[in-house]
Amino acid sequence: MKTYNFYAGPAILAEEVKKQAAQAALEYENTGLSLMEMSHRSAEVTAIMEEAVALTRELLNIPEGYRVLFLQGGASLQFYMTALNLLDSGKTAAYVDTGAWSKKAIKEAKRCGGVDVVASSSDKNYNYIPKNIDVPASAPYVHITTNNTIFGTQFQEIPDFDVPVVADMSSDIFSRPIDVSKYDVIYAGAQKNMGPAGATLVIVREGALGKVTRELPSMLDYRLFIEKNSLFNTGPVFSIYVSLLTLRWIKKNGGVEGMVNRNTEKANLLYEAIDNHPLFYGTAAKEDRSKMNVCFLLHEPSRSDEFLSACADAGIVGVKGHRSVGGFRASIYNAMDLAGVRQLVKVMESFQ
Amino acid sequence: MKTYNFYAGPAILAEEVKKQAAQAALEYENTGLSLMEMSHRSAEVTAIMEEAVALTRELLNIPEGYRVLFLQGGASLQFYMTALNLLDSGKTAAYVDTGAWSKKAIKEAKRCGGVDVVASSSDKNYNYIPKNIDVPASAPYVHITTNNTIFGTQFQEIPDFDVPVVADMSSDIFSRPIDVSKYDVIYAGAQKNMGPAGATLVIVREGALGKVTRELPSMLDYRLFIEKNSLFNTGPVFSIYVSLLTLRWIKKNGGVEGMVNRNTEKANLLYEAIDNHPLFYGTAAKEDRSKMNVCFLLHEPSRSDEFLSACADAGIVGVKGHRSVGGFRASIYNAMDLAGVRQLVKVMESFQ
Ligand SMILES: Cc1ncc(COP(=O)(O)O)c(C=O)c1O
Ligand SMILES: Cc1ncc(COP(=O)(O)O)c(C=O)c1O
Ligand SMILES: [Mg+2]
Ligand SMILES: [Mg+2]
Ligand SMILES: [Mg+2]
Ligand SMILES: [Mg+2]
């Protein structure tokens, strides 16, 4: 039986990516070596790093003045690292609180400087995206979480803020075109839309750096990683390579424009099934619905296990909702195809 | 032609480990999913994490009171993180300077508190291990680098210090038995003796934590990772799994006792070849020679490229020495077998 992977992260990878990754784990390009046992300073790994950067630039249309880094530590380390690099202790940055991940970003930023929570949707268990957000012009940046993995909401458009944006795009990077010039930093753990856990993508405007007065520990200083093309120390080579394989797959499938079309079609299909079904309902405000993480509940929660076991019988894994929302969450990242969503819809439709 | 992998890190993995890793990249244990696309909270990944911890405890005979963590960031992040967690700003820790990595550890520790460099071998380009090291009883710990990857020296015995030891064992972890009770923290990037880049092993005595007065960023606080069994955030699952495969391989091959025997035999063979050969000589003081990284030079350095190309012709990769020593470095970690060392010796012997 085919398995349909709806995990929220680590998450689905394209079939051809898995095959190529397995080959590289065994032997990389007739070198006689696994990619996992090759020096990060070897010609082969250097070429991988360069292509990963170049393809990121191409797919996201990144302008001059920005640098692309592949780091370790996950998005959670970026919560701290972005603030450490950009928020001086006398200053106050603006943060938009749209869920659990925003809250964690806020917590870590407070260790570095002032934090002004300029908007929050905590009043409704984060089921919407705040509108008309006012950001003081004095803020060095405003931090947003573009897609809220747990609550299934997403900024449909990035508002026009008057200050640079720092964005956690962990769960929707490469899912749609973005205007990089609005941002000072974009970061994303690889393990949702890009690759396996262990690599973290950071896109940073060089001009935004070097302005804080504190001394930075080497491993938390973007400038050192820029200087060393991400390899200030040994990088997570295999995770970066699998991310590169995914970037190639995205390019082959129409780039981020191809992805947004595909993602819109999948999301429409699934939300329609939820809306039309008498037993299910969506949790997120309609206009803020995520195209990546679709959260829905049963009007009769007592039947949840029954639905989960119907999913399991159909080869569907990973649809149990996060405990802070309950119910179900179908994560339909780039690599999920329409057939996977159709399979889930079929199970929903037979569930009466 | 077979390839013989002498890279210093990322470094050689056992053949069966590569095969099993490739299988897991394609599909993990009949789940229909690649291990790279499975939630870090899934039953499968939980079992991997638990076995990796249990096997680390078993192989290193770790006593009660210690915790085993698998983190991200490499040993370089540990340079800072150990000091941040153990060295209060009013205190002065003792550091032994035996090479480039020790120096980096010292640099990062200075951001946290006082650093007293109690011994150094920098006077002779780090070609020996200082003896009779005096550590003030007031030091919260003494930091050592047990094996100096770049300079090819190694503590043969860990001295009896009067204070707890913090040790960077990046390049000799699992290569020999150790007495964990001497240490407050042991850390090691996986990518030499354990697995691919991207995972970092930390063994920490719980009683040593919680004594500094500073507030710790979440991602740099050992206690949070202890509380969450290493998964405070998404861990580098695939790298940890490949490390687990290596730990199983170590156990099957006699544990760390089996490893030290094997490593001693390999190192003896290679050092003997260097000593007996009229054209080559070793760089490290004989009594401090590393069993992991064997550094040697040609009396006529102008013939270096000739030797490297003879190596390449024999399928040998990764023997170019680090620029701070020059010449050649053969890294002969656990997974290197005697046949690999014999191949290198053969090339040396034909080089006249
Ligand atoms: C939006 C968002 N931000 C941050 C994180 C944390 O990422 P990591 O586990 O890589 O630290 C996640 C998911 O885990 C996420 O979905
Ligand atoms: C002894 C030692 N310590 C630290 C490091 C740095 O490790 P990482 O690159 O994982 O930060 C290395 C090697 O790279 C090493 O050999
Ligand atoms: Mg969220
Ligand atoms: Mg409905
Ligand atoms: Mg060294
Ligand atoms: Mg000689």
Short mmCIF file of C-alpha atoms in Angstrom, two decimals, chain B:
data_model
loop_
_atom_site.label_atom_id
_atom_site.label_comp_id
_atom_site.label_asym_id
_atom_site.label_seq_id
_atom_site.Cartn_x
_atom_site.Cartn_y
_atom_site.Cartn_z
CA MET B 1 39.17 0.67 -8.07
CA LYS B 2 38.50 0.76 -4.34
CA THR B 3 38.71 4.19 -2.72
CA TYR B 4 40.57 4.48 0.59
CA ASN B 5 39.19 7.35 2.64
CA PHE B 6 41.71 9.19 4.84
CA TYR B 7 39.73 12.45 5.19
CA ALA B 8 40.05 14.17 8.57
CA GLY B 9 36.32 14.87 8.79
CA PRO B 10 33.68 14.36 7.56
CA ALA B 11 35.35 10.99 7.43
CA ILE B 12 35.13 7.32 6.65
CA LEU B 13 32.03 5.31 7.57
CA ALA B 14 31.80 1.53 7.77
CA GLU B 15 30.54 -0.15 4.57
CA GLU B 16 27.49 -1.66 6.26
CA VAL B 17 26.62 1.70 7.80
CA LYS B 18 26.51 3.32 4.37
CA LYS B 19 24.28 0.56 3.01
CA GLN B 20 21.86 0.80 5.91
CA ALA B 21 21.83 4.60 5.70
CA ALA B 22 21.04 4.46 1.99
CA GLN B 23 18.18 2.08 2.68
CA ALA B 24 16.76 4.41 5.36
CA ALA B 25 17.03 7.38 3.01
CA LEU B 26 14.88 5.50 0.53
CA GLU B 27 12.51 3.76 2.91
CA TYR B 28 12.77 3.19 6.63
CA GLU B 29 11.75 -0.24 7.89
CA ASN B 30 8.74 -0.82 5.64
CA THR B 31 7.02 2.38 6.75
CA GLY B 32 6.61 3.53 3.16
CA LEU B 33 8.54 6.64 4.17
CA SER B 34 12.12 7.81 4.07
CA LEU B 35 13.54 8.36 7.54
CA MET B 36 14.26 11.92 6.38
CA GLU B 37 10.53 12.65 6.06
CA MET B 38 9.37 11.23 9.38
CA SER B 39 8.31 13.41 12.29
CA HIS B 40 10.88 13.72 15.03
CA ARG B 41 8.00 12.91 17.39
CA SER B 42 7.08 9.67 15.59
CA ALA B 43 7.41 6.32 17.35
CA GLU B 44 10.17 5.33 14.93
CA VAL B 45 12.36 8.37 15.59
CA THR B 46 11.73 8.12 19.33
CA ALA B 47 13.06 4.56 19.23
CA ILE B 48 16.15 5.71 17.31
CA MET B 49 16.86 8.46 19.83
CA GLU B 50 16.46 6.08 22.75
CA GLU B 51 18.71 3.44 21.27
CA ALA B 52 21.38 6.01 20.37
CA VAL B 53 21.44 7.23 23.97
CA ALA B 54 21.39 3.72 25.44
CA LEU B 55 24.18 2.50 23.20
CA THR B 56 26.33 5.55 23.95
CA ARG B 57 25.86 4.86 27.67
CA GLU B 58 26.71 1.20 27.21
CA LEU B 59 29.76 1.66 24.99
CA LEU B 60 31.30 4.39 27.15
CA ASN B 61 30.13 2.86 30.42
CA ILE B 62 28.53 6.16 31.44
CA PRO B 63 27.64 6.32 35.15
CA GLU B 64 24.38 7.55 36.67
CA GLY B 65 24.06 11.31 36.91
CA TYR B 66 25.17 11.92 33.34
CA ARG B 67 22.92 12.70 30.39
CA VAL B 68 23.55 12.01 26.72
CA LEU B 69 22.40 14.59 24.19
CA PHE B 70 22.47 14.80 20.41
CA LEU B 71 22.49 18.44 19.35
CA GLN B 72 23.17 20.58 16.29
CA GLY B 73 25.87 23.17 15.67
CA GLY B 74 29.01 21.05 15.71
CA ALA B 75 31.81 21.07 18.25
CA SER B 76 32.32 24.75 17.44
CA LEU B 77 29.01 25.68 19.05
CA GLN B 78 30.07 23.66 22.09
CA PHE B 79 33.15 25.85 22.49
CA TYR B 80 30.73 28.59 23.48
CA MET B 81 27.91 26.53 24.96
CA THR B 82 30.06 24.67 27.49
CA ALA B 83 31.44 27.93 28.83
CA LEU B 84 28.03 29.62 28.81
CA ASN B 85 26.59 26.80 30.91
CA LEU B 86 29.53 26.22 33.26
CA LEU B 87 31.64 29.36 33.54
CA ASP B 88 30.18 32.25 35.48
CA SER B 89 31.38 35.73 34.63
CA GLY B 90 33.25 36.15 37.93
CA LYS B 91 35.06 32.82 37.60
CA THR B 92 38.17 31.66 35.76
CA ALA B 93 38.34 28.31 34.02
CA ALA B 94 41.55 26.51 33.10
CA TYR B 95 42.25 25.70 29.44
CA VAL B 96 44.99 23.57 27.96
CA ASP B 97 46.09 24.84 24.57
CA THR B 98 47.11 21.96 22.34
CA GLY B 99 46.18 23.28 18.92
CA ALA B 100 43.88 25.22 16.66
CA TRP B 101 40.71 23.76 18.19
CA SER B 102 41.80 24.47 21.74
CA LYS B 103 42.50 28.05 20.71
CA LYS B 104 39.01 28.42 19.33
CA ALA B 105 37.54 26.95 22.51
CA ILE B 106 39.55 29.49 24.51
CA LYS B 107 38.35 32.36 22.35
CA GLU B 108 34.68 31.53 22.84
CA ALA B 109 35.06 30.86 26.58
CA LYS B 110 36.52 34.32 27.10
CA ARG B 111 33.13 35.74 26.17
CA CYS B 112 31.69 34.08 29.26
CA GLY B 113 34.29 34.50 31.99
CA GLY B 114 37.97 34.34 32.82
CA VAL B 115 40.26 31.93 31.04
CA ASP B 116 43.58 30.78 32.46
CA VAL B 117 45.67 29.02 29.82
CA VAL B 118 47.43 26.63 32.19
CA ALA B 119 49.60 24.96 29.54
CA SER B 120 50.34 25.30 25.85
CA SER B 121 52.40 23.58 23.22
CA SER B 122 52.24 26.53 20.83
CA ASP B 123 56.01 27.04 21.26
CA LYS B 124 56.65 24.00 19.04
CA ASN B 125 53.79 24.35 16.58
CA TYR B 126 51.71 22.09 18.81
CA ASN B 127 53.76 18.99 18.11
CA TYR B 128 53.50 17.68 21.68
CA ILE B 129 51.13 17.42 24.66
CA PRO B 130 52.16 19.48 27.72
CA LYS B 131 52.98 17.39 30.81
CA ASN B 132 52.55 18.01 34.56
CA ILE B 133 49.81 20.52 34.05
CA ASP B 134 48.98 22.56 37.14
CA VAL B 135 45.34 23.55 37.47
CA PRO B 136 44.25 25.96 40.23
CA ALA B 137 41.76 24.27 42.57
CA SER B 138 39.50 27.31 42.16
CA ALA B 139 38.87 26.64 38.48
CA PRO B 140 35.32 25.41 37.83
CA TYR B 141 36.80 23.08 35.23
CA VAL B 142 39.79 22.41 33.02
CA HIS B 143 39.19 22.17 29.28
CA ILE B 144 41.24 19.82 27.13
CA THR B 145 41.19 18.66 23.52
CA THR B 146 41.86 14.95 23.84
CA ASN B 147 42.99 14.51 20.23
CA ASN B 148 44.38 17.28 18.09
CA THR B 149 43.08 16.55 14.63
CA ILE B 150 45.27 19.06 12.87
CA PHE B 151 48.57 18.45 14.65
CA GLY B 152 48.30 14.71 15.20
CA THR B 153 48.87 14.66 18.95
CA GLN B 154 46.71 12.95 21.55
CA PHE B 155 46.54 12.69 25.32
CA GLN B 156 47.58 9.06 25.82
CA GLU B 157 46.25 9.19 29.37
CA ILE B 158 43.98 11.84 30.76
CA PRO B 159 45.93 13.46 33.63
CA ASP B 160 44.41 13.35 37.12
CA PHE B 161 43.25 16.91 37.51
CA ASP B 162 41.81 18.10 40.81
CA VAL B 163 38.90 19.79 39.05
CA PRO B 164 36.30 18.39 36.65
CA VAL B 165 37.33 18.07 33.04
CA VAL B 166 35.50 19.47 30.03
CA ALA B 167 36.74 17.68 26.95
CA ASP B 168 36.50 18.16 23.22
CA MET B 169 36.68 14.56 21.99
CA SER B 170 35.59 15.35 18.45
CA SER B 171 38.28 13.27 16.84
CA ASP B 172 38.75 10.38 19.26
CA ILE B 173 35.36 9.69 20.82
CA PHE B 174 34.62 5.94 20.85
CA SER B 175 38.20 5.18 19.83
CA ARG B 176 39.18 3.88 23.29
CA PRO B 177 37.71 3.38 26.76
CA ILE B 178 37.32 6.53 28.89
CA ASP B 179 36.50 7.15 32.52
CA VAL B 180 33.47 9.40 32.19
CA SER B 181 33.36 10.15 35.92
CA LYS B 182 36.32 12.52 35.47
CA TYR B 183 34.32 14.81 33.21
CA ASP B 184 31.63 17.44 33.58
CA VAL B 185 31.12 17.67 29.83
CA ILE B 186 32.36 15.63 26.90
CA TYR B 187 31.47 16.84 23.43
CA ALA B 188 32.17 15.70 19.91
CA GLY B 189 31.02 16.57 16.43
CA ALA B 190 29.77 13.31 14.91
CA GLN B 191 31.67 13.62 11.65
CA LYS B 192 34.91 11.88 12.54
CA ASN B 193 34.38 8.76 14.58
CA MET B 194 30.62 8.53 14.75
CA GLY B 195 28.62 9.60 11.75
CA PRO B 196 27.97 12.31 9.19
CA ALA B 197 28.20 16.03 9.90
CA GLY B 198 25.17 17.64 11.49
CA ALA B 199 24.94 15.91 14.86
CA THR B 200 26.94 16.71 17.98
CA LEU B 201 27.24 14.34 20.90
CA VAL B 202 27.24 15.91 24.36
CA ILE B 203 27.65 13.94 27.59
CA VAL B 204 26.98 16.15 30.57
CA ARG B 205 26.92 15.68 34.33
CA GLU B 206 23.58 17.02 35.46
CA GLY B 207 24.99 18.18 38.79
CA ALA B 208 27.32 20.58 36.98
CA LEU B 209 24.41 22.57 35.54
CA GLY B 210 22.33 25.42 36.91
CA LYS B 211 25.23 27.04 38.73
CA VAL B 212 25.89 30.06 36.52
CA THR B 213 23.96 33.21 37.30
CA ARG B 214 23.33 34.33 33.72
CA GLU B 215 20.10 33.60 31.90
CA LEU B 216 20.62 31.19 29.05
CA PRO B 217 19.06 31.43 25.59
CA SER B 218 16.85 28.37 25.16
CA MET B 219 18.88 26.85 22.37
CA LEU B 220 22.09 27.15 24.39
CA ASP B 221 20.75 25.71 27.64
CA TYR B 222 21.70 22.07 28.23
CA ARG B 223 18.90 21.75 30.78
CA LEU B 224 16.19 22.32 28.19
CA PHE B 225 17.64 19.67 25.91
CA ILE B 226 17.90 17.29 28.86
CA GLU B 227 14.25 17.94 29.71
CA LYS B 228 13.22 17.18 26.12
CA ASN B 229 15.54 14.21 25.52
CA SER B 230 17.51 16.23 22.95
CA LEU B 231 14.39 17.26 21.03
CA PHE B 232 13.73 20.74 22.39
CA ASN B 233 13.43 21.55 18.71
CA THR B 234 13.67 19.38 15.58
CA GLY B 235 16.84 17.33 15.84
CA PRO B 236 19.17 16.28 13.00
CA VAL B 237 17.41 12.92 12.76
CA PHE B 238 19.22 11.39 9.82
CA SER B 239 22.67 12.25 11.16
CA ILE B 240 21.72 10.80 14.53
CA TYR B 241 20.46 7.63 12.87
CA VAL B 242 23.69 7.13 10.93
CA SER B 243 25.56 7.70 14.19
CA LEU B 244 23.41 5.01 15.78
CA LEU B 245 24.28 2.64 12.93
CA THR B 246 27.95 3.32 13.66
CA LEU B 247 27.47 2.69 17.38
CA ARG B 248 25.88 -0.67 16.54
CA TRP B 249 28.84 -1.42 14.31
CA ILE B 250 31.25 -0.51 17.13
CA LYS B 251 29.42 -2.80 19.53
CA LYS B 252 29.51 -5.67 17.04
CA ASN B 253 33.23 -5.17 16.62
CA GLY B 254 34.15 -5.44 20.27
CA GLY B 255 33.07 -2.07 21.63
CA VAL B 256 35.63 0.59 22.47
CA GLU B 257 38.06 -2.14 23.63
CA GLY B 258 37.81 -3.67 20.18
CA MET B 259 38.35 -0.23 18.68
CA VAL B 260 41.45 0.61 20.70
CA ASN B 261 43.06 -2.70 19.72
CA ARG B 262 42.28 -2.16 16.08
CA ASN B 263 43.39 1.47 16.24
CA THR B 264 46.65 0.63 17.98
CA GLU B 265 47.50 -1.97 15.36
CA LYS B 266 46.76 0.43 12.51
CA ALA B 267 48.69 3.32 14.08
CA ASN B 268 51.70 1.15 14.91
CA LEU B 269 51.86 -0.09 11.34
CA LEU B 270 51.72 3.40 9.90
CA TYR B 271 54.13 5.08 12.32
CA GLU B 272 56.57 2.23 11.83
CA ALA B 273 56.43 2.76 8.09
CA ILE B 274 57.07 6.47 8.55
CA ASP B 275 59.96 5.92 10.95
CA ASN B 276 61.59 3.24 8.82
CA HIS B 277 61.24 5.13 5.57
CA PRO B 278 64.26 7.28 4.73
CA LEU B 279 62.17 9.98 2.98
CA PHE B 280 59.36 10.47 5.52
CA TYR B 281 59.29 11.61 9.13
CA GLY B 282 56.52 12.15 11.67
CA THR B 283 55.75 15.60 13.06
CA ALA B 284 54.39 14.73 16.51
CA ALA B 285 56.51 13.88 19.54
CA LYS B 286 56.62 10.08 19.65
CA GLU B 287 55.07 9.70 23.08
CA ASP B 288 52.15 11.95 22.11
CA ARG B 289 51.35 10.50 18.71
CA SER B 290 47.71 10.36 17.80
CA LYS B 291 46.13 7.03 16.89
CA MET B 292 43.58 8.91 14.84
CA ASN B 293 45.46 11.50 12.77
CA VAL B 294 48.92 10.59 11.62
CA CYS B 295 50.88 13.62 10.41
CA PHE B 296 54.07 13.21 8.43
CA LEU B 297 56.33 15.13 6.11
CA LEU B 298 58.83 14.51 3.34
CA HIS B 299 62.42 15.55 4.02
CA GLU B 300 62.21 16.96 0.49
CA PRO B 301 58.93 18.91 0.50
CA SER B 302 59.30 19.59 -3.22
CA ARG B 303 58.27 15.98 -3.85
CA SER B 304 54.92 16.34 -2.05
CA ASP B 305 52.78 16.51 -5.17
CA GLU B 306 54.52 13.44 -6.54
CA PHE B 307 53.57 11.48 -3.41
CA LEU B 308 50.01 12.78 -3.45
CA SER B 309 49.60 11.67 -7.02
CA ALA B 310 50.99 8.22 -6.21
CA CYS B 311 48.34 8.07 -3.47
CA ALA B 312 45.62 9.11 -5.89
CA ASP B 313 46.74 6.41 -8.32
CA ALA B 314 46.29 3.86 -5.55
CA GLY B 315 42.76 5.06 -4.70
CA ILE B 316 43.84 6.96 -1.60
CA VAL B 317 42.03 10.25 -0.87
CA GLY B 318 42.27 12.84 1.87
CA VAL B 319 45.95 12.58 2.83
CA LYS B 320 46.96 16.16 2.08
CA GLY B 321 48.07 17.70 5.38
CA HIS B 322 46.43 20.71 6.96
CA ARG B 323 48.08 23.94 5.86
CA SER B 324 49.32 24.69 9.38
CA VAL B 325 51.48 21.55 9.38
CA GLY B 326 51.91 20.85 5.69
CA GLY B 327 52.87 17.49 4.24
CA PHE B 328 50.47 14.65 4.86
CA ARG B 329 47.84 13.60 7.33
CA ALA B 330 46.32 10.15 7.30
CA SER B 331 43.19 10.05 9.42
CA ILE B 332 42.66 6.47 10.49
CA TYR B 333 39.46 6.60 12.49
CA ASN B 334 37.62 3.53 13.82
CA ALA B 335 36.02 2.69 10.48
CA MET B 336 39.34 2.53 8.64
CA ASP B 337 40.47 -1.05 8.43
CA LEU B 338 43.96 -2.50 8.41
CA ALA B 339 43.75 -3.07 4.67
CA GLY B 340 43.38 0.69 4.13
CA VAL B 341 46.47 1.44 6.18
CA ARG B 342 48.36 -1.34 4.37
CA GLN B 343 47.46 0.28 1.06
CA LEU B 344 48.95 3.59 2.20
CA VAL B 345 52.05 1.87 3.54
CA LYS B 346 52.45 0.10 0.21
CA VAL B 347 52.41 3.42 -1.64
CA MET B 348 54.92 4.87 0.81
CA GLU B 349 57.22 1.90 0.39
CA SER B 350 57.19 2.16 -3.39
CA PHE B 351 58.00 5.85 -3.08
CA GLN B 352 61.77 6.13 -3.14
#
